[in-house]
Short mmCIF file of C-alpha atoms in Angstrom, two decimals:
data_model
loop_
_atom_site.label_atom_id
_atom_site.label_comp_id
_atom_site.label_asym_id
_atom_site.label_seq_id
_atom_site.Cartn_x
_atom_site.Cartn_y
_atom_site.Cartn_z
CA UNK A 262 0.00 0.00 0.00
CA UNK A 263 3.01 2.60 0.79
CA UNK A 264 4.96 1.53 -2.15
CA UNK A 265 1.90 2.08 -4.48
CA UNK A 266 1.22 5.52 -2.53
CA UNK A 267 4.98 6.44 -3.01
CA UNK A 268 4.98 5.17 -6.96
CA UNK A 269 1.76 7.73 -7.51
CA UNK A 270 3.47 10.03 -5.25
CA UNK A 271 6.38 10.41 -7.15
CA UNK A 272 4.11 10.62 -10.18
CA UNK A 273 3.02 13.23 -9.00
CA UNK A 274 6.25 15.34 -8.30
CA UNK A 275 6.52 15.52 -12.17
CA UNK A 276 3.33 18.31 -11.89
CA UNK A 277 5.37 21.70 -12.14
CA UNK A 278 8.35 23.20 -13.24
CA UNK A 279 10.13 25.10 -10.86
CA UNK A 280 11.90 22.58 -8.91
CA UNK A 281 12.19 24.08 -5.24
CA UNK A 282 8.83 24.70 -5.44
CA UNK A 283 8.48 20.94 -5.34
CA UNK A 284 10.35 20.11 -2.80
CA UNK A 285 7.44 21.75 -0.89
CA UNK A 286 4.75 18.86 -1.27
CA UNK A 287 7.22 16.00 -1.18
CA UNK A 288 8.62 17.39 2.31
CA UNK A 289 5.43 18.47 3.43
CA UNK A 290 3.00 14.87 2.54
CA UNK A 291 6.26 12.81 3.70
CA UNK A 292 6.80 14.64 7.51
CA UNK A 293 3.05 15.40 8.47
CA UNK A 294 1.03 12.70 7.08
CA UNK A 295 3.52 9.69 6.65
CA UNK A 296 5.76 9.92 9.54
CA UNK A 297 3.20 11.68 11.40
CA UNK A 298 0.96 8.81 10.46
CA UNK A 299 3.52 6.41 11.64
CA UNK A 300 4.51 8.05 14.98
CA UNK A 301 0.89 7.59 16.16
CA UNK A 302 0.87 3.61 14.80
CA UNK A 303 4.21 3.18 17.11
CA UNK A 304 2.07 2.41 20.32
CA UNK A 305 -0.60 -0.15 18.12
CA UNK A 306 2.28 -1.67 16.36
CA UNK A 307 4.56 -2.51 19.03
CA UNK A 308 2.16 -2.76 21.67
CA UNK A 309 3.84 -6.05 23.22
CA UNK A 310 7.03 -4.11 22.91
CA UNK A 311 8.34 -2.16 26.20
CA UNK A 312 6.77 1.00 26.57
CA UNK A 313 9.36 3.37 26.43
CA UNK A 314 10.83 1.79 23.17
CA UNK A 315 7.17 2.78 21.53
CA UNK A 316 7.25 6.20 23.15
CA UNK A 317 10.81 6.82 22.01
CA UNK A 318 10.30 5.61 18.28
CA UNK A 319 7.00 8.00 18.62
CA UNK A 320 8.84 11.05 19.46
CA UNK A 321 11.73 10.52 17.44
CA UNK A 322 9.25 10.17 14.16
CA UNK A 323 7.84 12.94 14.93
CA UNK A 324 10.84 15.36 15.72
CA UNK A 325 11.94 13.54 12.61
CA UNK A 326 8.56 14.74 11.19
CA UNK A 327 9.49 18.12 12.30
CA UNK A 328 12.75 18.34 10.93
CA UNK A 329 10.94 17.58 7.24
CA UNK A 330 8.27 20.13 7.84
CA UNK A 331 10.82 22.77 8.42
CA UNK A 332 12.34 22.04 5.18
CA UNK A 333 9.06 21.90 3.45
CA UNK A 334 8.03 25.19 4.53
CA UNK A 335 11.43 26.94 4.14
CA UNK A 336 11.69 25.56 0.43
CA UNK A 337 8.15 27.30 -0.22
CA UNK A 338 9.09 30.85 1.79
CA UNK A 339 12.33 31.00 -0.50
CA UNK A 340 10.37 30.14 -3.63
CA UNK A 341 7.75 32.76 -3.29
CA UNK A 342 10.43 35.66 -2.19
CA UNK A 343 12.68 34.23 -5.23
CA UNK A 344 8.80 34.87 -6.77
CA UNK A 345 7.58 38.24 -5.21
CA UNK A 346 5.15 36.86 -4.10
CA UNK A 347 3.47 37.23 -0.57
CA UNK A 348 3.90 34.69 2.31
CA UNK A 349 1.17 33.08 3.70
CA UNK A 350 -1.70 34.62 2.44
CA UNK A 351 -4.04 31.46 1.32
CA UNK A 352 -6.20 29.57 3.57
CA UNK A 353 -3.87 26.57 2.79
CA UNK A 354 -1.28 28.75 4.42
CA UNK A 355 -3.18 29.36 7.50
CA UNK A 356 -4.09 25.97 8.14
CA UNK A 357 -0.42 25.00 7.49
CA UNK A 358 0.76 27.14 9.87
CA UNK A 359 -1.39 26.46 12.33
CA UNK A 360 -1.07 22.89 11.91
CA UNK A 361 2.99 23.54 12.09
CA UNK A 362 2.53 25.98 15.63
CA UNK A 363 -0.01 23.45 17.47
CA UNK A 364 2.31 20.27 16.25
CA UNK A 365 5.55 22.25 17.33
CA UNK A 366 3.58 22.81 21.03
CA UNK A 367 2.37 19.23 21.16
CA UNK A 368 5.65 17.63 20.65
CA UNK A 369 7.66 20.01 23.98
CA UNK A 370 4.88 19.51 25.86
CA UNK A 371 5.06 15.69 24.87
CA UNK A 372 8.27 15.32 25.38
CA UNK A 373 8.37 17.94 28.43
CA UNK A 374 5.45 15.63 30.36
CA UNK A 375 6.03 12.34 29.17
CA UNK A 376 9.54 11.41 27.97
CA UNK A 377 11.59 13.94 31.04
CA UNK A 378 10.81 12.10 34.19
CA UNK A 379 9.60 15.15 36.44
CA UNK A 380 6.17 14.98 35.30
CA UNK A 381 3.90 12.78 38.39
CA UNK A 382 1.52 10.25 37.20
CA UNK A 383 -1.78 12.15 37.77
CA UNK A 384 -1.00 15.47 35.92
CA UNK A 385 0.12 12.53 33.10
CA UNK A 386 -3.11 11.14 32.80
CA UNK A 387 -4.66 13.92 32.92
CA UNK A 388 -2.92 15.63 29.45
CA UNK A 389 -3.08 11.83 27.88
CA UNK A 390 -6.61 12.38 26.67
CA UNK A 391 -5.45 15.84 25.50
CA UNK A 392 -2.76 14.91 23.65
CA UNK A 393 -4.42 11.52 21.85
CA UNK A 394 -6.95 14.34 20.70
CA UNK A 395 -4.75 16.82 19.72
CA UNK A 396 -2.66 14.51 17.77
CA UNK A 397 -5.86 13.17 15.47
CA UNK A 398 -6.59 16.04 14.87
CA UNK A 399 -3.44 17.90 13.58
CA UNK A 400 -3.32 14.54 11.43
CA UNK A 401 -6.22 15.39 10.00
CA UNK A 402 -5.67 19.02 9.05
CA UNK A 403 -2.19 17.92 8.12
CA UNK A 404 -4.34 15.89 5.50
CA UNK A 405 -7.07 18.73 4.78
CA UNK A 406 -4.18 21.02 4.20
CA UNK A 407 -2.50 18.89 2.03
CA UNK A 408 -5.70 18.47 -0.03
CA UNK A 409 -6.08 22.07 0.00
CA UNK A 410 -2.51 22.17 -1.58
CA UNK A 411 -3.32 19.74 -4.16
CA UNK A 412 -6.44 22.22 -5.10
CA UNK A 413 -4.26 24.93 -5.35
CA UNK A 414 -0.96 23.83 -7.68
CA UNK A 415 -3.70 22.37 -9.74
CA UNK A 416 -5.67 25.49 -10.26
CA UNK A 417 -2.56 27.48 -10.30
CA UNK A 418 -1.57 25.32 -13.09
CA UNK A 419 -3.86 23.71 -14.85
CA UNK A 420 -7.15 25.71 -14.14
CA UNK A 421 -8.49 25.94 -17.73
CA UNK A 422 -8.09 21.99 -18.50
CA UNK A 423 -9.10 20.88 -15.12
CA UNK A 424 -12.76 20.71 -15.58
CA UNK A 425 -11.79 18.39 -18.84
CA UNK A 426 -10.25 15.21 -16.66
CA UNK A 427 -6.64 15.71 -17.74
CA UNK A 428 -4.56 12.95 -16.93
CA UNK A 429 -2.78 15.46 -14.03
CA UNK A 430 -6.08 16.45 -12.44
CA UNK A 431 -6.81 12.68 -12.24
CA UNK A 432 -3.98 11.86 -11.00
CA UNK A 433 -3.60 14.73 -8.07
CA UNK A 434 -7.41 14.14 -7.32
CA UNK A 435 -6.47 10.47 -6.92
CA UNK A 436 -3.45 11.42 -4.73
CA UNK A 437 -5.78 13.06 -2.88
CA UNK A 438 -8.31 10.24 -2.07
CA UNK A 439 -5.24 8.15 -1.20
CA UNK A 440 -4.02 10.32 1.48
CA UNK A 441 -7.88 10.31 3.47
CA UNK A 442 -7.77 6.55 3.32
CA UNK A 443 -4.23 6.65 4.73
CA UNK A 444 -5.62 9.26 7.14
CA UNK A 445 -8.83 7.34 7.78
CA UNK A 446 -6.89 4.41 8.56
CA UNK A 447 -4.94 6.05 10.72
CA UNK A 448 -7.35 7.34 12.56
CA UNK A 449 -9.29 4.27 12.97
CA UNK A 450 -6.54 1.72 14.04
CA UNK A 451 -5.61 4.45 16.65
CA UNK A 452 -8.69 5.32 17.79
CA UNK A 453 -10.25 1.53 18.06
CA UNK A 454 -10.53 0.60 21.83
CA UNK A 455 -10.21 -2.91 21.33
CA UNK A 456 -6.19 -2.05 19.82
CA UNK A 457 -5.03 -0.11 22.75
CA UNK A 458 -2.25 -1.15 24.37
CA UNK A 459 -2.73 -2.84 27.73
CA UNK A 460 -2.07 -0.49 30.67
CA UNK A 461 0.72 -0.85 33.02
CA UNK A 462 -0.09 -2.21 36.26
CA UNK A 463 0.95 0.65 38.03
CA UNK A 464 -1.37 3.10 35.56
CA UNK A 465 -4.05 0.47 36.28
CA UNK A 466 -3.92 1.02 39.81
CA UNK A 467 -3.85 5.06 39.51
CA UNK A 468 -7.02 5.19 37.16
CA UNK A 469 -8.50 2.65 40.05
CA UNK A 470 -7.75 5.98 42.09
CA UNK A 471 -8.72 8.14 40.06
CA UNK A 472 -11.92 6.35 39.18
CA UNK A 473 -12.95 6.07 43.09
CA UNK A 474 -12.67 9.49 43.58
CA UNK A 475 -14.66 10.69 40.28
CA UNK A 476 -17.16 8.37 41.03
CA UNK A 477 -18.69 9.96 43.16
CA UNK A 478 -19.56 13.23 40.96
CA UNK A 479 -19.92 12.39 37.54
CA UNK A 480 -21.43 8.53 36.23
CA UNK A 481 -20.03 8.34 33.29
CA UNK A 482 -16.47 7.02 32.46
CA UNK A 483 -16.72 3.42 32.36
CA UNK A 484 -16.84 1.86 28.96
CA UNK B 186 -20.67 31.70 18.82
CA UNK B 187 -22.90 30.35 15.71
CA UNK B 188 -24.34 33.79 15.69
CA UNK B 189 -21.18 35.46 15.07
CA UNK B 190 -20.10 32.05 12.80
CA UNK B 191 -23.23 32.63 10.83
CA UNK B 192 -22.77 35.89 10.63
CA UNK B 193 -19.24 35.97 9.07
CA UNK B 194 -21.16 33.22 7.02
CA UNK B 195 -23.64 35.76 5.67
CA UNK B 196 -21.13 37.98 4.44
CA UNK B 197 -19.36 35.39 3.03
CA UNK B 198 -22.27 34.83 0.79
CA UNK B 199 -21.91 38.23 -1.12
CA UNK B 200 -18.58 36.59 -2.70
CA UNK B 201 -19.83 36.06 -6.59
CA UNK B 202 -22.58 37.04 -8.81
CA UNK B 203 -24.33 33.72 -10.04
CA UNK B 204 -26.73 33.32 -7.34
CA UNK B 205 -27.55 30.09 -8.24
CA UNK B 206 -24.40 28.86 -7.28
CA UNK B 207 -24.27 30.66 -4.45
CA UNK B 208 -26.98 28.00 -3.02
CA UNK B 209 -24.35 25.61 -3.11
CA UNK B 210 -22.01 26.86 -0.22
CA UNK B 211 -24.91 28.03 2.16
CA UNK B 212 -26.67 24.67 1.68
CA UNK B 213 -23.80 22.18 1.76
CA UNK B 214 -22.16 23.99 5.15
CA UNK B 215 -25.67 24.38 6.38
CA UNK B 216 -26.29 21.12 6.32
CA UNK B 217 -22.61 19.11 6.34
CA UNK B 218 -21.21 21.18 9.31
CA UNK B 219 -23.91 22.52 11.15
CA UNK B 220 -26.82 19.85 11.32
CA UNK B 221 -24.13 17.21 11.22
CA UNK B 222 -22.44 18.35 13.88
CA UNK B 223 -25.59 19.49 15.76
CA UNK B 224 -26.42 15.59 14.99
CA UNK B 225 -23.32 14.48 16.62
CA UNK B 226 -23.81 16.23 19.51
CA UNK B 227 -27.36 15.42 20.12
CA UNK B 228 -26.27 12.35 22.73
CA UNK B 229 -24.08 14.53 24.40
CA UNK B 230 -26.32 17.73 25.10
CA UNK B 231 -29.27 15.18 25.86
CA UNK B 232 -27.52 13.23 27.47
CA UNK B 233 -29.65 12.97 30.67
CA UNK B 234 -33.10 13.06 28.52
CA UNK B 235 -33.97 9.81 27.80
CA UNK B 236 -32.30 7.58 24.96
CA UNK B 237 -34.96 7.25 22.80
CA UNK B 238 -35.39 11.07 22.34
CA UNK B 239 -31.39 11.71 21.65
CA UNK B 240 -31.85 9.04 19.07
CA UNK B 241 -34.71 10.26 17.74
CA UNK B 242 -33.28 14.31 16.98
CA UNK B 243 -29.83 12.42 15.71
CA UNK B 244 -31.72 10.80 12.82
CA UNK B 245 -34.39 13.72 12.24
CA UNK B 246 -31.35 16.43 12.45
CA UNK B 247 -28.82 14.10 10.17
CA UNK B 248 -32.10 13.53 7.62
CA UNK B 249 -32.50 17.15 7.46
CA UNK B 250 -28.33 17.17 6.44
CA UNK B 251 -29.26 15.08 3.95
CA UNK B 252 -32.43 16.80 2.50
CA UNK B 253 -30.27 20.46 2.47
CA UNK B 254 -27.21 18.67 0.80
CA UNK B 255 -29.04 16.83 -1.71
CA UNK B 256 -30.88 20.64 -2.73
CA UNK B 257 -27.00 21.94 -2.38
CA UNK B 258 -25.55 19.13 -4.81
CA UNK B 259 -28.29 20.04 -7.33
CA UNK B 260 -28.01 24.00 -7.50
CA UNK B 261 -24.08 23.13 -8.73
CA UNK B 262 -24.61 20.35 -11.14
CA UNK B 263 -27.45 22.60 -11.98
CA UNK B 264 -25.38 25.55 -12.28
CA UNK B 265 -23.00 23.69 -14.51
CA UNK B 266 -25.02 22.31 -16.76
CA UNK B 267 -26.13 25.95 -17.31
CA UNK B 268 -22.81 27.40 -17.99
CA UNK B 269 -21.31 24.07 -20.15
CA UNK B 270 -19.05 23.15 -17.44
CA UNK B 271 -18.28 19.19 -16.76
CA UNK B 272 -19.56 17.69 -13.53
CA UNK B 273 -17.12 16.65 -10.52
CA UNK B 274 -13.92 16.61 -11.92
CA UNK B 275 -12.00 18.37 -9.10
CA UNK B 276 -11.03 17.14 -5.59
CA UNK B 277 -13.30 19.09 -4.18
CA UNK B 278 -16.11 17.21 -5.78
CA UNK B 279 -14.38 14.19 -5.37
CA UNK B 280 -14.17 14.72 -1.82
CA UNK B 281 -18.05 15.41 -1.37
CA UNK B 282 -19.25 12.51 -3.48
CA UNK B 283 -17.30 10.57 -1.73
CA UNK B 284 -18.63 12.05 1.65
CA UNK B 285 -22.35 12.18 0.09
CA UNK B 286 -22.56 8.21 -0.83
CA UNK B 287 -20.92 7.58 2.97
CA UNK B 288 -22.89 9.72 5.04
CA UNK B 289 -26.11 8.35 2.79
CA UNK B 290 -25.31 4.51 3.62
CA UNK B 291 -23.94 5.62 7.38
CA UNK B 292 -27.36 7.50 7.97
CA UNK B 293 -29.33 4.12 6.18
CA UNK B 294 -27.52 1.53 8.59
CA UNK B 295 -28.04 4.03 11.33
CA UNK B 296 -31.65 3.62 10.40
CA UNK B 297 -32.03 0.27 9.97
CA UNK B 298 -29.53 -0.89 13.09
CA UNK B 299 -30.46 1.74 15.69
CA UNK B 300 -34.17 2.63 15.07
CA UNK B 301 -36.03 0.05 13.94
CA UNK B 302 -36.30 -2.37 16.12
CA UNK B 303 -35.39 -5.69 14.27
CA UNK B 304 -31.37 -5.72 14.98
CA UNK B 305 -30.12 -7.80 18.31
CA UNK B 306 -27.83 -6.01 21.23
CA UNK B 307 -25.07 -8.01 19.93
CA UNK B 308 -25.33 -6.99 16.62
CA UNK B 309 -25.92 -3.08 17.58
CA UNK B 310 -22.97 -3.31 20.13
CA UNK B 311 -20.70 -4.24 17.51
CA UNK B 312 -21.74 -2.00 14.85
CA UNK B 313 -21.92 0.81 17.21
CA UNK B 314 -17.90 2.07 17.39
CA UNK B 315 -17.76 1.81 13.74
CA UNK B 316 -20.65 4.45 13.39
CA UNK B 317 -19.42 6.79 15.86
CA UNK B 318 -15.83 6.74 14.57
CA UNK B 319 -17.49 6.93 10.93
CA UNK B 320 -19.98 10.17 12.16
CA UNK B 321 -16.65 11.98 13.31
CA UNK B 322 -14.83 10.98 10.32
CA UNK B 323 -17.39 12.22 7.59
CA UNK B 324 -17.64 15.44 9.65
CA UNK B 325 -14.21 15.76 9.06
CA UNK B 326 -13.86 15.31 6.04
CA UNK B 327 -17.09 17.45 5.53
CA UNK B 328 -14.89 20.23 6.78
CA UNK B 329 -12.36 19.50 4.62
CA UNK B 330 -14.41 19.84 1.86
CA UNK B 331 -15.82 22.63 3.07
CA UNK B 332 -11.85 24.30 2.86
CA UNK B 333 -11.16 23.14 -0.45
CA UNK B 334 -14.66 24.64 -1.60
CA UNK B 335 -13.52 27.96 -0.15
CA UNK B 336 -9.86 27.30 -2.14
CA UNK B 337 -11.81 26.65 -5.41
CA UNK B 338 -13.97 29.45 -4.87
CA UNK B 339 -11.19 31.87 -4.60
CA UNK B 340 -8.81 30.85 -6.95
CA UNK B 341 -11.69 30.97 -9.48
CA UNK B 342 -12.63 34.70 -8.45
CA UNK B 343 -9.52 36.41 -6.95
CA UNK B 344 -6.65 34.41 -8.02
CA UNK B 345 -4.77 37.16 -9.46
CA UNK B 346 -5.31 39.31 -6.03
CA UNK B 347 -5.41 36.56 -3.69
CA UNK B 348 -1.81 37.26 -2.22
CA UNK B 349 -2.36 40.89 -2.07
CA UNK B 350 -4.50 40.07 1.37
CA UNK B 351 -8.05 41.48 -0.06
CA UNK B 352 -10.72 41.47 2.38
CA UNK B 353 -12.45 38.92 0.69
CA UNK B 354 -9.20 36.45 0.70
CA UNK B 355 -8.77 37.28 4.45
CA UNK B 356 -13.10 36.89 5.20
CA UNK B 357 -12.97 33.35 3.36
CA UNK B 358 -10.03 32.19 5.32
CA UNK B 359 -11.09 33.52 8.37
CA UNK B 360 -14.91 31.39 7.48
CA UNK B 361 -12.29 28.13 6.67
CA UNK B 362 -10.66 28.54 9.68
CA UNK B 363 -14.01 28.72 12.03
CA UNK B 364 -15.33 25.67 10.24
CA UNK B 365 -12.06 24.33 11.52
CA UNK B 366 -12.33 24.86 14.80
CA UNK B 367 -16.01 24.15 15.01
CA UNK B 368 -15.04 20.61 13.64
CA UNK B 369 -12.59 20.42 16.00
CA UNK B 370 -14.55 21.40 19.17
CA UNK B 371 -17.21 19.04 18.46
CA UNK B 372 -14.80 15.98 17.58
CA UNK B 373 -13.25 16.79 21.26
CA UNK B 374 -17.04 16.98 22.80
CA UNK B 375 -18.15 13.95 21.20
CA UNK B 376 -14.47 11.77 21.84
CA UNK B 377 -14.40 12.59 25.10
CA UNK B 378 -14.64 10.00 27.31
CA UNK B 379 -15.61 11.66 30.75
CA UNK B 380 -18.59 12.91 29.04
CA UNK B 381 -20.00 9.57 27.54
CA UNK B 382 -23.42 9.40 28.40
CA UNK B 383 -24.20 6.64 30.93
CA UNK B 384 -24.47 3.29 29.62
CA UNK B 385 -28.32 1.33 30.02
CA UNK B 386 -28.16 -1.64 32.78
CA UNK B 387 -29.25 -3.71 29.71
CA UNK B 388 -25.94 -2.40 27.68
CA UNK B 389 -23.83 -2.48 30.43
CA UNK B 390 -24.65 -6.10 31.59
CA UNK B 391 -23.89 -7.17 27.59
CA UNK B 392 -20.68 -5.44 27.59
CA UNK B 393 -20.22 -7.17 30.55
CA UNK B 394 -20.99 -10.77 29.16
CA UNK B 395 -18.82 -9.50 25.70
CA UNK B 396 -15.87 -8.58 28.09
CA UNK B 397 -15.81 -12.02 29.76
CA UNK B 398 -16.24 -13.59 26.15
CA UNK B 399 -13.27 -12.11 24.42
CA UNK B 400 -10.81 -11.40 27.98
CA UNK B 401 -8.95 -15.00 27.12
CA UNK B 402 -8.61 -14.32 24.11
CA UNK B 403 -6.96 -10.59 23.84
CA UNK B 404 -5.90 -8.81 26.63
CA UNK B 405 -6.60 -5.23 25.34
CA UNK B 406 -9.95 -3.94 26.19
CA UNK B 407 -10.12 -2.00 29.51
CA UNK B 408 -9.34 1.37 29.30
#
C-alpha cells in the first residue's frame, strides 16, 4: 500500500516546473502525514514491545517529522520571495501554519510531560486524553491542508483543463483520495478501543484511584 | 458563537454574482457542518433526557443534512449544466461525493440498526464504534471539503489578487478557519470520554458478558 502511494506520489512530483517549489509537497505529505501517520501507529504496532521503546520511536518520528516540515516550509518561503510573491496569504497557508505551531507545542509539551521524568503520574493522565486528541486532529488538518494544496498547484496550473479530466487532475485528485484513506486508517486503528495497548499495572492502579474518587460526581467514564 | 459564525457566514455569501451557485455553499455547510455536527452532539447535550429522544433528533437532524445537501448538490450540477461546465472533476467534488454516498449509507444503517427495532444487542454493540468513529470521520472530512470549496472558490474569483490580502481572501479564510475549529470542538465533545453518556443496565450487563467472552482471548480492552 506505501509503495503504491509512493509510486503515484512520485508521479506526481513531475506536476510543475520550478523545482524548489516541489520540494514543498514532497517534504510536506512525507513529515506530516507519513511519519506523522507512523509516529501515532508506534504504540498499536509494538504494543507487546516495552513501553518506552514505543514512546521513544513516537517522538523521534515525529521530531523527525518536524525536521521535514521545516524544510518543506522553508523551500516554499524562498520560492515565493525568489517569486515576489506574498507569504502566507491562502487559507492553505493558515491551516499550514497552524497545523505547524499546534504540532511544534504538542511535541515540547510531549516530550516535556512524558519522555523527562519530572512529570507525576496524575497530571500525566490527565494531558493523555489531551494529547491523543490533539494529535488526530493535527493529522487530519495535516491531510485537509494537504488536499487544500493539491487544489491549489492544480488550479494554479492547470485551471483551464481541469474541468476536462486531464490525466494530471486525475492523478492529483487520486493522490488526494489516497491520502484520506491513509488518514482514515490512521485514525481508525488508533482510535479503536479494542487495539489499545494494555495499561501498566501501576497506571491500572492510579485510574482505580482516580476512578474512586470521580465516582462519586460524575457517572459516566466506564466503557 | 454560531451567531457570530453565521454571521461571518452571511457575508461570506456576497462573494460572486451567479446566485444560483451561491446556493451551493450556504446549503452544503448548512447542512454538512452545522446539522451534522448538531447531529453528533445530540447524545451529548441530551444526554440525561432519555435515549430514545437523543436518538430520535440524531436521525431527524442528520435527515434534514441530507435533505439540504441533496438541494445543495443540485443548484451546482445545476449551475454547470447551465454554464457548459463538466460535472465533478475536481477534488473538491471528489471529496463530497465521496462524503455524500458515505454519510447516505452511514445514515441508512443508522436507520435500519439503531431505530427500527429488528437488529439484536449483539449486533448493535458491535456495529456501534464503527458508526461513531465513521460520524466523526465524515464530519471531518465534511470540513475538509468545506476548505477546499472555499480554495476553489477563490482561486476561481480572486486568483490574481489573492496574495495581495483582499478582504475577501482574508473573510474566506477567516470562514475556513471557524469551520475548523467548530469541527474540532465538536470531535473533542463527542471523543471525550468523561462525558459519555451513561451506559443502560441492559448495555452495560452485555458489555459485561462480551468482556468475559473475548478477555482470554486478547488482553486489550479496559481502558
Amino acid at each position: 500500500r506505501r509503495g503504491a502511494w509512493l509510486g503515484g506520489y512520485r508521479g506526481g512530483l513531475a506536476w510543475a516546473g520550478a523545482l524548489r517549489l516541489n520540494v514543498h509537497p514532497l517534504c510536506m505529505v512525507l513529515a506530516m502525514v507519513f511519519l506523522q501517520g507512523d509516529a501515532l501507529l508506534a504504540f498499536r504496532v509494538f504494543r507487546t514491545e516495552p513501553k518506552r521503546s514505543a514512546k521513544a520511536l513516537h517522538a523521534l518520528l515525529h521530531g523527525a517529522a518536524l525536521l521535514v516540515a521545516i524544510v518543506g516550509v522553508a523551500a516554499v518561503f524562498e520560492a515565493h520571495s525568489a517569486g515576489g510573491v506574498a507569504h502566507a496569504y491562502s487559507l492553505h497557508a493558515w491551516c499550514g501554519l497552524a497545523v505547524l505551531v499546534l504540532f511544534t507545542l504538542q511535541w515540547l509539551l510531549g516530550l516535556g510531560l512524558f519522555v523527562f521524568p519530572g512529570a507525576g503520574w496524575a497530571l500525566r493522565g490527565r494531558y493523555r486524553p489531551l494529547h491523543v486528541f490533539g494529535g488526530v486532529a493535527l493529522l487530519a488538518l495535516s491531510v485537509a491542508t494537504s488536499l487544500l494544496g493539491i487544489t491549489e498547484m492544480l488550479l494554479f496550473h492547470i485551471r483551464d483543463t481541469y474541468s476536462k479530466f486531464p490525466a494530471e487532475g486525475v492523478l492529483a485528485n487520486t493522490l488526494g483520495l489516497l491520502l484520506v484513506a491513509f488518514g482514515l486508517l490512521v485514525g481508525y486503528i488508533v482510535t479503536r478501543e479494542d487495539w489499545r495497548r494494555p495499561p501498566l499495572p501501576e497506571e491500572l492502579a492510579l485510574s482505580m484511584d482516580f476512578k474512586t474518587l470521580t465516582e462519586a460526581e460524575s457517572p459516566g467514564g466506564s466503557q
